Amino acid sequence: MAKKTLTYEFVKGIWRENAVIKMLLGMCPALAVTNSASNGLAMGLASTFVVAASGLMVSLIRRIVPGGVRIPTYIIIIATFVTLAELFLKAYLPDISKSLGPYIPLIIVNCMIMGRAEFFASKHPVTPAVVDALGTGIGFTWVLVVLGAIREVLGSGSIFGFAFLGEKIFTPWVVMVLPAGAFLSLGLMIGVINYFTLRKRRAA
Amino acid sequence: MAGNIEVNKGDSLIISSSPHLLSKENVHRIMYTVILALIPAVAASVYFYRLNAVILLLVCTITAVVTEFLVQRFMKKSTTAFDGSAAITGLLLALTLPPSFPIFGAVLGSVFAVAIGKQIFGGLGFNIFNPALLGRAFLQATYPVLITTWHDPVAASVMVDVVSTATPLALMKFEGVMTPYWPLLFGNVAGSLGETSAIAILIGGLFLRLRGYVNWKLPLGYLGSMAVFGGIFWLIDPSKYPDPLFHITAGGAMLGAWFMITDMVTSPTTPKGQWIFAIGAGVLAVTIRLFGGLPEGVMYSILLMNAIVPILNRYTRPKVFGAVKQAADRAGGSSR
Amino acid sequence: MKKNSPLKMIITLSVTAIIIGGLLSGFYKLVYPQIEANRIAEEKIAIFTVLPEAKDYDIVEYEILSKKKGTEIVQIFRGKDENGDLMGFAFVAAGPGFQGIIKMMVGLNLEKTYLEGMTVLDHMETPGLGDKITFDFFLDQFKELRISPSITYIKNVKPKHDNQIQTITGATISAVAIVKTLNKKIAIILELLAGPPGKLKVVAEPAAVAVPAAVAVPAAAVAVPAEGKGK
């Protein structure tokens, strides 16, 4: 494998190998908590913290852990950071903790995090591992924020809790804050992105 | 595949692949006949709801056609906007809406029905779900309050102070009040544009049946299973559950049975599949009506059964006689 | 030692588990007081919302037999006015709504004849429809609502009796579920209050978190200092 720069490792997670829109990983939180932009942001940041911290740990211990118990060890590490994040939110940001509900503990089963640990952090030194994890996390976060913003604008007529569309000029589409709206908007988002990517490729 | 005919001139032998019988039918003809069949229902809705009905019907139909045209323009396809299928989608959608439904909602529903319900799958013939019902389901989730605000036909036609009332099904479900049959049949009850008059829809449906565009198994299976399944509960406790006739005359049962479930694209192609499809939908509709959270189940029952049509088509395919199992599978596979 | 020997695997996992276990319990100890303070602050705000004239409260616990769970502990919050006299009762009622459990705090006057107020603590009702149960126009109906013989509801028109509320258009099921839950729970509470007195629960840190009743957002809880070393 050719040596790749740190910039490359960082940038690839944001667009080219984006967890949600390109690899379709981490669908559960992406669909479940994005009923508002701020929820998407909180979930994105919590996941970024977990993926970066577990990337760091996994990379540190990659030579010590025997291959046979590799996966259980990763899971323990990921679960630890998820629990830390959950307790932190519960103590200092109770509102966000309440609106995200059970989806914070469920970060543990986010394939994106396990994927980065297994496919990248366990095979690379600390710096690239953390950089890759941060890139992935930020890529995850922006998609969640955009999705949350789309759904919040259409579903509640507000953005980041700031209502800029009055009830009189715009009747909110309730469907957008329901699960159906999550599937619709994520599907259309990926569809539009793919359509333009393919068209560009065909033109090139 | 059709029309692949080779004629050896001067020879009595014609070599062609099936089908061998060709008719003058085409999409245009079928679609405009369906529109013709909808006229009684449309007329009844205009009679009962006057201007509201006219506006909704026009808005939905025009939006549906325009959306189809624009989407196909954008996707650089030849347009089928004027073959009547988009117009039917718009008309049917309008018939499922309450008369006081706002225009922006009607526009949104029609755009969704045609763009997401039909064109995104590849256009007419490729859609999995009935586009009009999909549009209606989207509106149900989008404007849950507006779409369940019903008005008495009389009050709406006077247009002075519109009184919000409950539909016969909601009355039955939440308050245990039955509506007599005559209003149900002739349409003097609250409800969406097309669900008010069962007779008007029945006339249109029978006309379609006479022209041979409706597969009799579907409406019969649907209404029949609703009556039988609903009747079982009625026999158990007549004071709590409505009787079979109420089930098939109230709500969207008639419209669903004659114009939605019979959609050629979204119903199964095999006789056995058609029976399963229609009966399953009828049982589902009654189940939702009696035990679900909503008073009406016709829309979801048909949409849910639409989803399993591909499976029904696959597993109810008629046997190929005289073929070994493997060979039959291969033959079946290549024809798809 | 070979890299994949069973012994090494066991040691690795055990060591990881021990380190992590220590780390987590340490962190939990650190943040627990804050989490508990948040919970109490929320409870307090809810109680003072449903008993507007209360200035303080204590908690009485009753043990009751329930069919499903065996014995169950029911807490009744006794509201006190500024003189420290008993002025009403508050309790939590929870029951199935349209999608999940609706959890409410309910205030009852001293004579046990009408509700002082009701507020929703937790719910999973449909946004835009069912979540109107948390709106003031709905909750205000429960102020001074007579509870005998039971709470009733009516659709689409203004309530006709003083034990009646009007349901929400488009979310009838949520509103009706609340009425049903309340009636059930009120019956239990009335029975408990009529029976032998319950056990007074000693609250660990009385009035350490002074939250004005007017503040309706749990965000106020964040202002509480995180140190919990005093206990």
mmCIF file of C-alpha atoms in Angstrom, chain A residues 35 62-69 72-73 76-77 79-80 83-85 87-88 90-95 98 174 177-178, chain C residues 3-4 8-9 12-13 16-17 20 23-24 27-28 30-31 34-35 38 42 121-122 126-129 218-219 221-222 226:
data_model
loop_
_atom_site.group_PDB
_atom_site.id
_atom_site.type_symbol
_atom_site.label_atom_id
_atom_site.label_comp_id
_atom_site.label_asym_id
_atom_site.label_seq_id
_atom_site.Cartn_x
_atom_site.Cartn_y
_atom_site.Cartn_z
ATOM 1 C CA ASN A 35 -35.429 15.133 13.957
ATOM 2 C CA ARG A 62 -2.744 -3.054 18.657
ATOM 3 C CA ARG A 63 0.518 -4.918 19.246
ATOM 4 C CA ILE A 64 -0.367 -6.220 22.718
ATOM 5 C CA VAL A 65 -3.816 -7.675 22.084
ATOM 6 C CA PRO A 66 -3.820 -11.232 20.717
ATOM 7 C CA GLY A 67 -5.813 -11.637 17.501
ATOM 8 C CA GLY A 68 -8.250 -14.103 19.044
ATOM 9 C CA VAL A 69 -9.703 -11.626 21.506
ATOM 10 C CA PRO A 72 -14.129 -8.361 22.349
ATOM 11 C CA THR A 73 -11.406 -5.995 23.473
ATOM 12 C CA ILE A 76 -15.092 -3.208 25.675
ATOM 13 C CA ILE A 77 -13.108 -0.117 24.742
ATOM 14 C CA ALA A 79 -18.487 0.584 25.280
ATOM 15 C CA THR A 80 -16.366 2.368 27.845
ATOM 16 C CA THR A 83 -20.673 5.051 28.769
ATOM 17 C CA LEU A 84 -18.411 7.984 29.585
ATOM 18 C CA ALA A 85 -20.158 10.091 26.969
ATOM 19 C CA LEU A 87 -22.817 9.835 31.858
ATOM 20 C CA PHE A 88 -21.302 13.148 30.867
ATOM 21 C CA LYS A 90 -26.697 13.026 31.647
ATOM 22 C CA ALA A 91 -24.856 15.090 34.226
ATOM 23 C CA TYR A 92 -24.096 18.265 32.355
ATOM 24 C CA LEU A 93 -26.451 18.389 29.383
ATOM 25 C CA PRO A 94 -29.613 16.706 30.703
ATOM 26 C CA ASP A 95 -31.816 18.208 27.989
ATOM 27 C CA LYS A 98 -33.235 13.316 27.357
ATOM 28 C CA VAL A 174 -45.270 16.527 10.593
ATOM 29 C CA VAL A 177 -40.018 14.588 12.284
ATOM 30 C CA LEU A 178 -41.433 11.065 12.205
ATOM 31 C CA LYS C 3 0.614 -14.608 20.612
ATOM 32 C CA ASN C 4 -2.659 -16.491 20.551
ATOM 33 C CA LYS C 8 -2.622 -14.701 27.084
ATOM 34 C CA MET C 9 -6.113 -14.130 25.757
ATOM 35 C CA THR C 12 -5.616 -9.570 28.140
ATOM 36 C CA LEU C 13 -9.366 -9.586 28.552
ATOM 37 C CA THR C 16 -8.786 -4.719 30.127
ATOM 38 C CA ALA C 17 -11.950 -5.437 32.050
ATOM 39 C CA ILE C 20 -12.083 -0.275 32.434
ATOM 40 C CA LEU C 23 -12.252 3.776 35.265
ATOM 41 C CA LEU C 24 -15.998 3.642 34.799
ATOM 42 C CA PHE C 27 -16.215 8.390 36.639
ATOM 43 C CA TYR C 28 -19.660 7.348 37.784
ATOM 44 C CA LEU C 30 -17.711 11.710 39.985
ATOM 45 C CA VAL C 31 -20.849 12.548 38.051
ATOM 46 C CA GLN C 34 -24.896 15.870 39.485
ATOM 47 C CA ILE C 35 -27.187 13.320 37.827
ATOM 48 C CA ASN C 38 -30.744 16.945 38.002
ATOM 49 C CA GLU C 42 -36.780 18.066 37.738
ATOM 50 C CA LEU C 121 -42.879 14.391 32.583
ATOM 51 C CA ASP C 122 -42.161 11.968 29.804
ATOM 52 C CA THR C 126 -46.314 11.843 17.813
ATOM 53 C CA PRO C 127 -44.605 15.186 17.351
ATOM 54 C CA GLY C 128 -47.041 17.805 16.103
ATOM 55 C CA LEU C 129 -50.079 15.846 17.223
ATOM 56 C CA PRO C 218 -34.805 21.618 33.723
ATOM 57 C CA ALA C 219 -31.857 23.618 32.403
ATOM 58 C CA ALA C 221 -30.423 22.177 37.168
ATOM 59 C CA VAL C 222 -27.172 22.758 35.336
ATOM 60 C CA ALA C 226 -21.107 19.436 40.737
#
